[in-house]
CSV table of C-alpha atoms in Angstrom, one decimal:
chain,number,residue,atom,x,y,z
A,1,UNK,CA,25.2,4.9,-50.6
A,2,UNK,CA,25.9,7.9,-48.8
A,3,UNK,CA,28.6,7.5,-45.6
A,4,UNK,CA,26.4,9.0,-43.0
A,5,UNK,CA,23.1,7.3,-44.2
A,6,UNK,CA,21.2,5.4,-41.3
A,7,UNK,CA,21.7,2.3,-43.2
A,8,UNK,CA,24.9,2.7,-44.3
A,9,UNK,CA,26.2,3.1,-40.8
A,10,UNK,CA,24.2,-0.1,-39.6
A,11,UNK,CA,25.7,-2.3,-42.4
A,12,UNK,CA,29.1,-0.9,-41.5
A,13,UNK,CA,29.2,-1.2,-38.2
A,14,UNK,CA,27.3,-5.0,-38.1
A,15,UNK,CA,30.0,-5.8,-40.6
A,16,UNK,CA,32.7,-4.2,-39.0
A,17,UNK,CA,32.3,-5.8,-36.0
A,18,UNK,CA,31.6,-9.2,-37.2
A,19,UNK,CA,34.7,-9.1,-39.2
A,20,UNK,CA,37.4,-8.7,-36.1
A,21,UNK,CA,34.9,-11.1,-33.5
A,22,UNK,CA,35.7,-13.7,-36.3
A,23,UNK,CA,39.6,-12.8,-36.4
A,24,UNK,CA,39.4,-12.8,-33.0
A,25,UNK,CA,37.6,-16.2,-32.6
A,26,UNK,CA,40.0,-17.5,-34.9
A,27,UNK,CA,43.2,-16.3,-32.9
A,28,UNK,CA,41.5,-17.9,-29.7
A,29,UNK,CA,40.4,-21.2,-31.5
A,30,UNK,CA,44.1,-21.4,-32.7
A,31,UNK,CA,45.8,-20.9,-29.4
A,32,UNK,CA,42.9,-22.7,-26.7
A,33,UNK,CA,44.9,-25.9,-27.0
A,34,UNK,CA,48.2,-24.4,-25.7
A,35,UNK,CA,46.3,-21.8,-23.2
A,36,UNK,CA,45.0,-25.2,-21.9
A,37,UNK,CA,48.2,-26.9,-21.1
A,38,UNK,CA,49.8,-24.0,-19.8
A,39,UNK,CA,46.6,-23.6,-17.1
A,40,UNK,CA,47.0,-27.5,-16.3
A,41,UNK,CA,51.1,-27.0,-16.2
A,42,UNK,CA,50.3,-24.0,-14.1
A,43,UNK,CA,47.8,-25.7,-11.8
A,44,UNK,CA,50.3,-29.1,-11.9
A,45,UNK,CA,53.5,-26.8,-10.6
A,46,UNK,CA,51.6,-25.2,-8.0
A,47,UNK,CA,50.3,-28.4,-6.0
A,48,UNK,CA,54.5,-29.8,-6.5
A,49,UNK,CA,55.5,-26.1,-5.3
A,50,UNK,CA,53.2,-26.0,-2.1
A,51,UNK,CA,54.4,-30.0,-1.7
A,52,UNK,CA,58.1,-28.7,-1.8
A,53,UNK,CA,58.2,-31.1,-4.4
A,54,UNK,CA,61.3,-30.2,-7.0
A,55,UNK,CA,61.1,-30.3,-11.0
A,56,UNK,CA,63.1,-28.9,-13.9
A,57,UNK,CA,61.0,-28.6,-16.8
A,58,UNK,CA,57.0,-29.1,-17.3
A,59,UNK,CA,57.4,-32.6,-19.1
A,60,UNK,CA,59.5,-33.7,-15.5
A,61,UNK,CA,56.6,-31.9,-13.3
A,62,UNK,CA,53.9,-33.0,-14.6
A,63,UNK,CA,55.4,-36.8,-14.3
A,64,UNK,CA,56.0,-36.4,-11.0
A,65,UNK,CA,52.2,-35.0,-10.4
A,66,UNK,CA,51.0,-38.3,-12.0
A,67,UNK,CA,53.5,-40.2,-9.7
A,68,UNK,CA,53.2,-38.7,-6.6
A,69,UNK,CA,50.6,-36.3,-6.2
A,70,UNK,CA,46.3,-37.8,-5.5
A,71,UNK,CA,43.1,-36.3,-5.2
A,72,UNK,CA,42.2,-36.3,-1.6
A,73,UNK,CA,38.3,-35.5,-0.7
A,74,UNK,CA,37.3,-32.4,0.8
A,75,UNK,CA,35.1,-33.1,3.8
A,76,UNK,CA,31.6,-30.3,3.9
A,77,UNK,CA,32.7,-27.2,5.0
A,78,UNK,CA,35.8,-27.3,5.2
A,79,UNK,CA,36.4,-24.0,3.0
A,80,UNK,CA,38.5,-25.4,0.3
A,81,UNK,CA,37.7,-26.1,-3.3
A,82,UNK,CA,40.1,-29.1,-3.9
A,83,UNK,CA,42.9,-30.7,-1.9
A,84,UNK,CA,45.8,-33.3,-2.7
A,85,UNK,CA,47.9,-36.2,-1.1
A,86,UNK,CA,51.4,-36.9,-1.5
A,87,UNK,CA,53.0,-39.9,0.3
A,88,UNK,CA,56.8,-39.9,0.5
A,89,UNK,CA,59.5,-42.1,2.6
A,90,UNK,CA,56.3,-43.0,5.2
A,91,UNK,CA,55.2,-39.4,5.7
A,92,UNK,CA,52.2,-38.0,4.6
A,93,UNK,CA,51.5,-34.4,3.7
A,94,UNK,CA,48.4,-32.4,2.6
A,95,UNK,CA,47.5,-29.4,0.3
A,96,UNK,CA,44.1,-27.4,-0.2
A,97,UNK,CA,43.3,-24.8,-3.1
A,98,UNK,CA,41.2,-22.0,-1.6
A,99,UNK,CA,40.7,-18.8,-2.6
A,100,UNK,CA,39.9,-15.2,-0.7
A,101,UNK,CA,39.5,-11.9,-1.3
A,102,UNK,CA,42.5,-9.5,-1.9
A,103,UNK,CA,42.4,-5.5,-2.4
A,104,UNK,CA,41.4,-5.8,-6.1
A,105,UNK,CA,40.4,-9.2,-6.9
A,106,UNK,CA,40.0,-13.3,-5.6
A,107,UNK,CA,43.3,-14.1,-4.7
A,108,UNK,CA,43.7,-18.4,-5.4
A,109,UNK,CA,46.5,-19.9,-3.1
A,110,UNK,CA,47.3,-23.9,-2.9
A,111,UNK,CA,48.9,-24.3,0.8
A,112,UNK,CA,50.7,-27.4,1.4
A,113,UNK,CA,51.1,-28.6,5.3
A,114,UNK,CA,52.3,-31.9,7.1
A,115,UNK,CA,50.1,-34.6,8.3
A,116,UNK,CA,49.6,-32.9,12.0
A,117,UNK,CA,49.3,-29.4,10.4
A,118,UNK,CA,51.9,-28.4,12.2
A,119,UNK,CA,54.8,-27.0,9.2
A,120,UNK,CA,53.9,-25.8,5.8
A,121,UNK,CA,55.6,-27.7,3.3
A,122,UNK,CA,55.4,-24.7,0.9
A,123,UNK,CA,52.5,-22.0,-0.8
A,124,UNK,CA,52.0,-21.4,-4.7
A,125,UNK,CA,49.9,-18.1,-6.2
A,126,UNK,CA,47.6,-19.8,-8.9
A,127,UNK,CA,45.9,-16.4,-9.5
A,128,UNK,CA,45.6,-12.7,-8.5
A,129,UNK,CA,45.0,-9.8,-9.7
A,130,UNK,CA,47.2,-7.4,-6.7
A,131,UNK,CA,48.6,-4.2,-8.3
A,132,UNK,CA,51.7,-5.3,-10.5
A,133,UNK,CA,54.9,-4.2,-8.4
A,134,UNK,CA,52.7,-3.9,-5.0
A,135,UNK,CA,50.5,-6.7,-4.0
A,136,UNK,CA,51.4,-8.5,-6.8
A,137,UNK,CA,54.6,-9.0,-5.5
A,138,UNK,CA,53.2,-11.7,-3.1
A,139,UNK,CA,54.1,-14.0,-6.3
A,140,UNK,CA,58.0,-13.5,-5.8
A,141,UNK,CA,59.9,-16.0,-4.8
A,142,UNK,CA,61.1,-14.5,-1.2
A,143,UNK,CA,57.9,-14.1,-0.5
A,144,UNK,CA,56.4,-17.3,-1.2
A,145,UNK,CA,59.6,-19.1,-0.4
A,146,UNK,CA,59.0,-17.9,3.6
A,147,UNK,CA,56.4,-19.8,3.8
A,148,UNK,CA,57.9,-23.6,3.5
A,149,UNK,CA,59.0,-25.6,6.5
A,150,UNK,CA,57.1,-22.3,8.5
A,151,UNK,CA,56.0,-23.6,11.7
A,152,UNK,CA,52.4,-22.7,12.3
A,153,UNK,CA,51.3,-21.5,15.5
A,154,UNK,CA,48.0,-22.5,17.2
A,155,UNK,CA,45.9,-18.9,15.9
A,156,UNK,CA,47.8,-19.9,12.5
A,157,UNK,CA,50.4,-17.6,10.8
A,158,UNK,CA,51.0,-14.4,10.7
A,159,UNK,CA,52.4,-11.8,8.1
A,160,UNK,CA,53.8,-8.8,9.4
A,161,UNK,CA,53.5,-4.7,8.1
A,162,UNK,CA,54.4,-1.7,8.4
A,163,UNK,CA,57.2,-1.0,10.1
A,164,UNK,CA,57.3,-4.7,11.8
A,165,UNK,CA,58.0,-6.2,8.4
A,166,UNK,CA,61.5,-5.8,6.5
A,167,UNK,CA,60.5,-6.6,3.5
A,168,UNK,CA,62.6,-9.3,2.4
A,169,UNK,CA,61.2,-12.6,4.1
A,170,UNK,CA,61.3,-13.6,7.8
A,171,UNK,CA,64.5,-15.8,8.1
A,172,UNK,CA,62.9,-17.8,11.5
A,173,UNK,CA,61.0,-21.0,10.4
A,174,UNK,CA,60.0,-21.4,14.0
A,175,UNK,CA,57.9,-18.1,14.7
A,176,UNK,CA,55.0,-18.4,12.7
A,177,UNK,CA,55.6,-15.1,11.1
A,178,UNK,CA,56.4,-13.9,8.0
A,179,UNK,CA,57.1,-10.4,6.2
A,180,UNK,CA,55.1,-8.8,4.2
A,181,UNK,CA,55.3,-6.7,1.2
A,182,UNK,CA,56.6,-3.3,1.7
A,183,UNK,CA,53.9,-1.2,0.3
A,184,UNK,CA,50.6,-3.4,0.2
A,185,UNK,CA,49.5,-3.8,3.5
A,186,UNK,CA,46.0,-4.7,2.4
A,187,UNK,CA,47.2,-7.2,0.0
A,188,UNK,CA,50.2,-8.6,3.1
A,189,UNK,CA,46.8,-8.8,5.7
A,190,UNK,CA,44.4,-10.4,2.6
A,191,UNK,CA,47.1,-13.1,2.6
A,192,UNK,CA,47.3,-13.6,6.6
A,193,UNK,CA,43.1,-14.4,6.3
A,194,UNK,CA,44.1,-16.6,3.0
A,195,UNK,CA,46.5,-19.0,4.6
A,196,UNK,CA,44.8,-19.2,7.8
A,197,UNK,CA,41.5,-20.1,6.1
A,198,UNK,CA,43.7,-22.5,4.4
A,199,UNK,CA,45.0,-24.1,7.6
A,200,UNK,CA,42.1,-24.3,8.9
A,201,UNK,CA,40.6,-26.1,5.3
A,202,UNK,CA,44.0,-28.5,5.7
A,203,UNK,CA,43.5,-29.4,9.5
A,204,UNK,CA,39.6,-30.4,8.7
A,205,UNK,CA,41.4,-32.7,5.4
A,206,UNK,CA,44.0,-33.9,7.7
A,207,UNK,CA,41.2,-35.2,10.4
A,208,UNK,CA,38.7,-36.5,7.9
A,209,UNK,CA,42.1,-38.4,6.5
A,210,UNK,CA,42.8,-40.1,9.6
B,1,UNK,CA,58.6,10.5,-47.3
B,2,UNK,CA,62.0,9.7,-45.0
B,3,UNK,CA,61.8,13.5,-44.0
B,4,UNK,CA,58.6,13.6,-42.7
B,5,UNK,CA,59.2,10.3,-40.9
B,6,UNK,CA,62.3,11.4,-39.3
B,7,UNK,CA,60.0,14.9,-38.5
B,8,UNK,CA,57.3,12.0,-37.0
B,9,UNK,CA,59.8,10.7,-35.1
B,10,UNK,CA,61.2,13.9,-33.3
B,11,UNK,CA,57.9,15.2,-32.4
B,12,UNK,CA,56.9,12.0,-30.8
B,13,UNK,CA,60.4,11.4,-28.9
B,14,UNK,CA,60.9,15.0,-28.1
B,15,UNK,CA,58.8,18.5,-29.3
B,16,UNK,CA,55.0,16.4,-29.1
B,17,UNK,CA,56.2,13.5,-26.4
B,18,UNK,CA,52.8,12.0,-25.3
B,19,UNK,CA,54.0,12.2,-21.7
B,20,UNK,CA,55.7,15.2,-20.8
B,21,UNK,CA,53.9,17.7,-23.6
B,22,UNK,CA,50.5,15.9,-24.4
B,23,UNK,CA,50.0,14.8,-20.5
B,24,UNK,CA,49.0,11.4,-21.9
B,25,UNK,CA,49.2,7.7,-20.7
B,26,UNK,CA,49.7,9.4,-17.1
B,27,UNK,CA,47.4,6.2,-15.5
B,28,UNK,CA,49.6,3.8,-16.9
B,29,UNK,CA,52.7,5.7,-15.9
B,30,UNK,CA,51.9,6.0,-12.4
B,31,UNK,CA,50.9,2.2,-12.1
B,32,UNK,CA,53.7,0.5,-13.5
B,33,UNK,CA,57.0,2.0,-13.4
B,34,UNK,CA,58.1,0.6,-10.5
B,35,UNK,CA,59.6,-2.3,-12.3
B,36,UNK,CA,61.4,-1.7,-14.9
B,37,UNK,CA,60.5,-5.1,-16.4
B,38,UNK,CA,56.9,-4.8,-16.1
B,39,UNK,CA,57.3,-1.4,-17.5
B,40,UNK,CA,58.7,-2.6,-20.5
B,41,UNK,CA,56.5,-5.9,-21.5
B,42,UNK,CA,53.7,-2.9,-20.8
B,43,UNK,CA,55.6,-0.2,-23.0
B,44,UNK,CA,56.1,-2.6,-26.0
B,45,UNK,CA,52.5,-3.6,-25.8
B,46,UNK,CA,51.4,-0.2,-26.4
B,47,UNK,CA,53.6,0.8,-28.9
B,48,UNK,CA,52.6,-2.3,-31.1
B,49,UNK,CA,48.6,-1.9,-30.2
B,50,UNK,CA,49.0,2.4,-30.9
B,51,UNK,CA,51.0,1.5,-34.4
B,52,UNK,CA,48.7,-1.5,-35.7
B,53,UNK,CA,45.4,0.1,-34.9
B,54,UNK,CA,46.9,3.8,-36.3
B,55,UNK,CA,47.7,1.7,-39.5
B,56,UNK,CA,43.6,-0.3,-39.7
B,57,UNK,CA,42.1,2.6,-38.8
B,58,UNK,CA,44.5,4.8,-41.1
B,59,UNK,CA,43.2,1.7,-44.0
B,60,UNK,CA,39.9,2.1,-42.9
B,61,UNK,CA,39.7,6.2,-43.0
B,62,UNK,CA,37.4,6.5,-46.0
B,63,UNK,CA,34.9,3.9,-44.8
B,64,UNK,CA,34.3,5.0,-41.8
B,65,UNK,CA,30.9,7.0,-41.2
B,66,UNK,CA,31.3,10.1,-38.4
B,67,UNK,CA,29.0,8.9,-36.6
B,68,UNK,CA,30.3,5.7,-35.4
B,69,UNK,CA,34.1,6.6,-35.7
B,70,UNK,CA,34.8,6.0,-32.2
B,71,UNK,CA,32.9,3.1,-31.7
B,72,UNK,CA,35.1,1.6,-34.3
B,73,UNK,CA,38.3,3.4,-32.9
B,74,UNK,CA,37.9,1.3,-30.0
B,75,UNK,CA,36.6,-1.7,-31.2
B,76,UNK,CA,39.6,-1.8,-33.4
B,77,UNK,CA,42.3,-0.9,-30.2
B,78,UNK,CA,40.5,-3.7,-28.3
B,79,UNK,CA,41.1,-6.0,-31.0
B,80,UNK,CA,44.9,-5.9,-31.3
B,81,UNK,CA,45.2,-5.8,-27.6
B,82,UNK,CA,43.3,-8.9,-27.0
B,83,UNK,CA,45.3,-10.4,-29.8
B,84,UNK,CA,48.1,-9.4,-27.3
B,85,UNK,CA,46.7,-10.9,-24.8
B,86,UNK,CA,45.8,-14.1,-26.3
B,87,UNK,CA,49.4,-14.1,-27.7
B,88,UNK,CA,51.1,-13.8,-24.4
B,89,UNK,CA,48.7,-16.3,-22.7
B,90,UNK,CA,49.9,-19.0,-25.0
B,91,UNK,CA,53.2,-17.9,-25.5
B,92,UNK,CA,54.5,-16.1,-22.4
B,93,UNK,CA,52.1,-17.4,-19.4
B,94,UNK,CA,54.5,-16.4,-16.7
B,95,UNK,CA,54.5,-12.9,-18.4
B,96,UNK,CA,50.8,-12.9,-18.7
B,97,UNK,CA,50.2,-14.0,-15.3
B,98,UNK,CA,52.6,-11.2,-13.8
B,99,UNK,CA,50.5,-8.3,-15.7
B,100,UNK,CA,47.0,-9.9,-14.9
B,101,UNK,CA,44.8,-6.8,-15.7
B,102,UNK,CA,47.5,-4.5,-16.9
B,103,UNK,CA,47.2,-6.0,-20.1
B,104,UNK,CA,43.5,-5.3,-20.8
B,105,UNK,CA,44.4,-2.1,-19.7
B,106,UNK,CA,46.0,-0.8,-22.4
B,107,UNK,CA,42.7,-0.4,-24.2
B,108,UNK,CA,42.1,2.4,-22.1
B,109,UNK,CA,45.8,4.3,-22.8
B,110,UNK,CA,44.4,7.7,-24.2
B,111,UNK,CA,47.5,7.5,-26.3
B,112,UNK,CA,45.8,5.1,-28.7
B,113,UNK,CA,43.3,6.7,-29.2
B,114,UNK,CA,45.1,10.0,-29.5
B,115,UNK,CA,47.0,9.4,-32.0
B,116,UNK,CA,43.8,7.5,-34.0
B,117,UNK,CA,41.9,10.4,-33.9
B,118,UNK,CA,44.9,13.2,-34.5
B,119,UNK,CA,47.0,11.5,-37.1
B,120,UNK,CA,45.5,8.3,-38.3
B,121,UNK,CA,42.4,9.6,-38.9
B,122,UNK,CA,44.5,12.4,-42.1
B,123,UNK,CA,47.0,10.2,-43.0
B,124,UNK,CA,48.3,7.3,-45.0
B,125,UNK,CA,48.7,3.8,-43.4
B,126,UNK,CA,52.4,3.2,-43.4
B,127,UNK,CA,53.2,7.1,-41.9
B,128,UNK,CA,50.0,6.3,-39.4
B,129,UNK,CA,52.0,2.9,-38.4
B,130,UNK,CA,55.1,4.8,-37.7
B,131,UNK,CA,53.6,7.7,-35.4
B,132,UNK,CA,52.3,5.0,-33.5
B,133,UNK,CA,55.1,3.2,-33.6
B,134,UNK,CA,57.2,6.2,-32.2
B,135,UNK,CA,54.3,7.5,-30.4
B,136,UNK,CA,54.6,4.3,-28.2
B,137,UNK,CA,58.3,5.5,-28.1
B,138,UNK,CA,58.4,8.3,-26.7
B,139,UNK,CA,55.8,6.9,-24.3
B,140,UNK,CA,58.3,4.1,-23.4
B,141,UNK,CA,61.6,6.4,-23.3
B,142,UNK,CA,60.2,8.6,-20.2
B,143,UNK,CA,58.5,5.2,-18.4
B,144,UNK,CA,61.5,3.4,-18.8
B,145,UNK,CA,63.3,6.2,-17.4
B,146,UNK,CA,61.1,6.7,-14.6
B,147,UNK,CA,61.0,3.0,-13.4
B,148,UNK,CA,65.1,3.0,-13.3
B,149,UNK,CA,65.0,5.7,-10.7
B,150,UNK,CA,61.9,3.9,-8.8
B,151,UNK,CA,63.2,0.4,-9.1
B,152,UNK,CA,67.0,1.6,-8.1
B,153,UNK,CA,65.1,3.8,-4.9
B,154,UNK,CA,62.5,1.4,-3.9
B,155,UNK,CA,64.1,-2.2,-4.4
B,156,UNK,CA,67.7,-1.5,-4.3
B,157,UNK,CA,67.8,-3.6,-7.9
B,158,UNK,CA,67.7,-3.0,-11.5
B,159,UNK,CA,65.5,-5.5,-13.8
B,160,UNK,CA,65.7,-7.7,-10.7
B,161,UNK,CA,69.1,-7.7,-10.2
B,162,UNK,CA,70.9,-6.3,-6.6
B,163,UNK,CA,72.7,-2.9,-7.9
B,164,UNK,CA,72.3,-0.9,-4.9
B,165,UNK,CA,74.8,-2.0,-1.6
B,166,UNK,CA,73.5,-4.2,1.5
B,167,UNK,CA,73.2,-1.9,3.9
B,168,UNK,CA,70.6,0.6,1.3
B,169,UNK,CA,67.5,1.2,2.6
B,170,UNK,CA,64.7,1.0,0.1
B,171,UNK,CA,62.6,4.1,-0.2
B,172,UNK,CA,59.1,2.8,0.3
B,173,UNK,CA,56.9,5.7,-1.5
B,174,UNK,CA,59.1,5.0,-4.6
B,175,UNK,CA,57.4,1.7,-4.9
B,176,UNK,CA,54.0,3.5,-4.6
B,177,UNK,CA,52.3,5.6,-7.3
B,178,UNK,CA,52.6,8.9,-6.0
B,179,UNK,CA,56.3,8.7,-6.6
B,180,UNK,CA,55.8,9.0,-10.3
B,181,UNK,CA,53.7,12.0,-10.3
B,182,UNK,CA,57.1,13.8,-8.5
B,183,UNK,CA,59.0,11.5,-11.3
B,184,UNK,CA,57.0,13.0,-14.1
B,185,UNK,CA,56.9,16.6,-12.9
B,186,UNK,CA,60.7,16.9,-12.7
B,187,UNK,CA,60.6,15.4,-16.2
B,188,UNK,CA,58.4,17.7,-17.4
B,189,UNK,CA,60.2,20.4,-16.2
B,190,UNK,CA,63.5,19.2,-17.4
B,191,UNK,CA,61.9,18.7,-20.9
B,192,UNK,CA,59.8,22.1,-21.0
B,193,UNK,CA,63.1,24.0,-19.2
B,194,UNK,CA,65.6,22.5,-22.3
B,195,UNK,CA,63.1,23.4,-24.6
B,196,UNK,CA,61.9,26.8,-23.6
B,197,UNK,CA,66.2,27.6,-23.5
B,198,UNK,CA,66.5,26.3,-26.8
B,199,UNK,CA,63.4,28.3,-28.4
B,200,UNK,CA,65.2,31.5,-26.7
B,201,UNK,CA,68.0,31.3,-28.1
B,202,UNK,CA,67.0,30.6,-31.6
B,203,UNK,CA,64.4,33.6,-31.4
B,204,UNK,CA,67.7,35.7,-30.0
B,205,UNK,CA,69.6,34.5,-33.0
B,206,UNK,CA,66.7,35.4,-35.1
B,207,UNK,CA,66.4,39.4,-34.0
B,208,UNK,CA,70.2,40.1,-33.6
B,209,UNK,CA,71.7,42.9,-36.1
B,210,UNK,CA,73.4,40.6,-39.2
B,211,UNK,CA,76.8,41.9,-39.5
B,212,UNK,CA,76.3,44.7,-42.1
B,213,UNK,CA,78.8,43.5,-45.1
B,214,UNK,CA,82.1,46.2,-45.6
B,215,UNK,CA,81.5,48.5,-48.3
B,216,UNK,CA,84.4,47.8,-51.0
């Protein structure tokens, strides 16, 4: 049959294509079960991280997550898609997932906060999709690590730019501010709305709780 | 064979670089170089996705109708760097997660392509795997180079680590992506500069007078 015959290049290309979908189906069936874990570890370490809750290695986290951490119910409206409860030494202490809008993409925070909604007990990235080495620098540790034991002010938090902001986390737990990422202003302000629409999510958990 | 590898390899590292001479991958370049890391879990990525789908599509040559040949070109590129993908999300998830789009990205790295339709497209599989291979090289060489400077200027730190003193104060527009277009155009004219000096001089060694033997 001749190469550039009408059929020849229908046959080839069905074929063709069918033959890597199938490799490629194949690779994906293969891997699914371990992409799944390593979503739940993922999802696990996050709730423990905006908890301030310390592991060393997944087996460790995700005992402690079955230990410590419940399902708390998200009263209508309140703006997040799931929140948690860990009780420890009398206290209790809350965490929402919600997600908002970045410069690129969604950008899916959980925020974890004391019972009054008064400190942040920490803040994990479970997904976004910032410019690598810009916005997506809000996953480094300085920054998220400003966030726990941050006092939150009555308006919420705020994240500084520009020339405000030195870039390598605000030292004062007690002003309700926080640097941003030198560079990705957009992404440092997207994050400002995020965890405020998270307080606001963890103060409507915190009074449906009580 | 070994000379026209080792020919493969110059070209791609140096006389043909798909950065400084063929002005390709430039999206890429600007995007991630400034972190050296990210630059190379990127760099590696494309050399391995340029030097499989060279080799398939280099297997494939005879097969493959005009017509449809870049349809197939890039069904083939998107193959191996979803395989990528798929590997690092079940292998490296932190790695994965750091690159989020990046990764997908690749398919779109004219370099691939380039060399599919340049070289893979007239030559055997195993040579077509190693100008990829080298390809991705050369590509890697002058990122890898570029996100030092950028990392060292805008963070103060190499690979993560603090190499610059305290009291540095990081250049912000080396973080942002109009840094590497001043990055790459004093690397291009480095590369063109060394180049152009050593083509003079072997043209002036061509046309000088040969030393006219002494008659016995």
């Amino acid at each position: 049959m001749k190469k550039d015959s009408i059929v020849y290049v229908v046959v080839f290309t069905f074929v063709v294509c069918a033959a890597f979908v199938f490799f490629l189906a194949l690779a994906n069936e293969a891997t699914k079960d371990r992409v799944a874990a390593n979503r739940l570890f993922a999802e696990r370490a996050a709730v423990l991280d905006a908890f301030g809750i310390e592991y060393s290695a997944p087996p460790e986290a995700l005992e402690k997550y079955e230990r410590f951490v419940k399902d708390q119910p998200v009263p209508e409206g309140a703006g997040a898609e799931k929140a948690y409860r860990y009780e420890a030494d009398g206290k209790t202490f809350f965490a929402a997932r919600v997600t908002g809008a970045g410069l690129w993409g969604s950008i899916s925070i959980i925020l974890g906060a004391d019972a009054g909604v008064e400190r942040l007990t920490g803040l994990q990235i479970v997904a976004q999709n910032e410019t690598p080495g810009l916005g997506g620098r809000i996953d480094e540790a300085w920054f998220r690590g400003q966030f726990r034991g941050e006092r939150i002010g009555p308006e919420g938090i705020r994240v500084a730019t520009g020339a405000e902001s030195r870039g390598t986390g605000d030292p004062d737990p007690d002003n309700g501010l926080l640097d941003g990422v030198s560079g990705a202003s957009r992404t440092s302000q997207s994050m400002e709305a995020i965890v405020n629409g998270g307080i606001r999510a963890l103060r409507a958990i915190a009074g449906g709780a009580r | 064979m070994s000379g026209k590898a080792g020919k493969i390899l110059w070209d791609n590292l140096w006389t043909n670089n798909p950065i400084f001479i063929q002005i390709l991958g430039i999206c890429s370049t600007l995007a991630v170089t400034n972190s050296v890391r990210n630059t190379l879990i990127m760099t590696v990525g494309v050399s391995l996705s340029t030097a499989f789908s060279s080799w398939t599509l280099s297997a494939m040559q005879a097969t493959i109708p005009r017509k449809v040949r870049m349809i197939v070109q890039v069904l083939v590129i998107s193959f191996y760097v979803i395989i990528i993908d798929i590997i690092l999300r079940a292998y490296l998830p932190e790695v994965s997660k750091q690159l989020g789009p990046y990764v997908g990205l690749i398919i779109t790295n004219c370099i691939i392509m380039g060399r599919a339709e340049a070289f893979a497209a007239a030559n055997k599989p195993v040579l077509s795997f190693w100008d990829g291979l080298t390809s991705g090289l050369g590509y890697m060489a002058v990122l890898v180079a570029i996100a030092v400077v950028r990392e060292i200027l805008g963070f103060g730190t190499l690979l993560g680590f603090r190499v610059m003193p305290a009291g540095f104060e990081p250049w912000t527009i080396m973080i942002m992506a109009p840094s590497a277009f001043f990055l790459v155009a004093f690397v291009m004219w480095w590369a063109k500069t060394v180049q152009a000096r050593a083509a003079a001089k072997a043209a002036a060694a061509k046309s000088a007078p040969r030393p006219v033997p002494a008659k016995a």
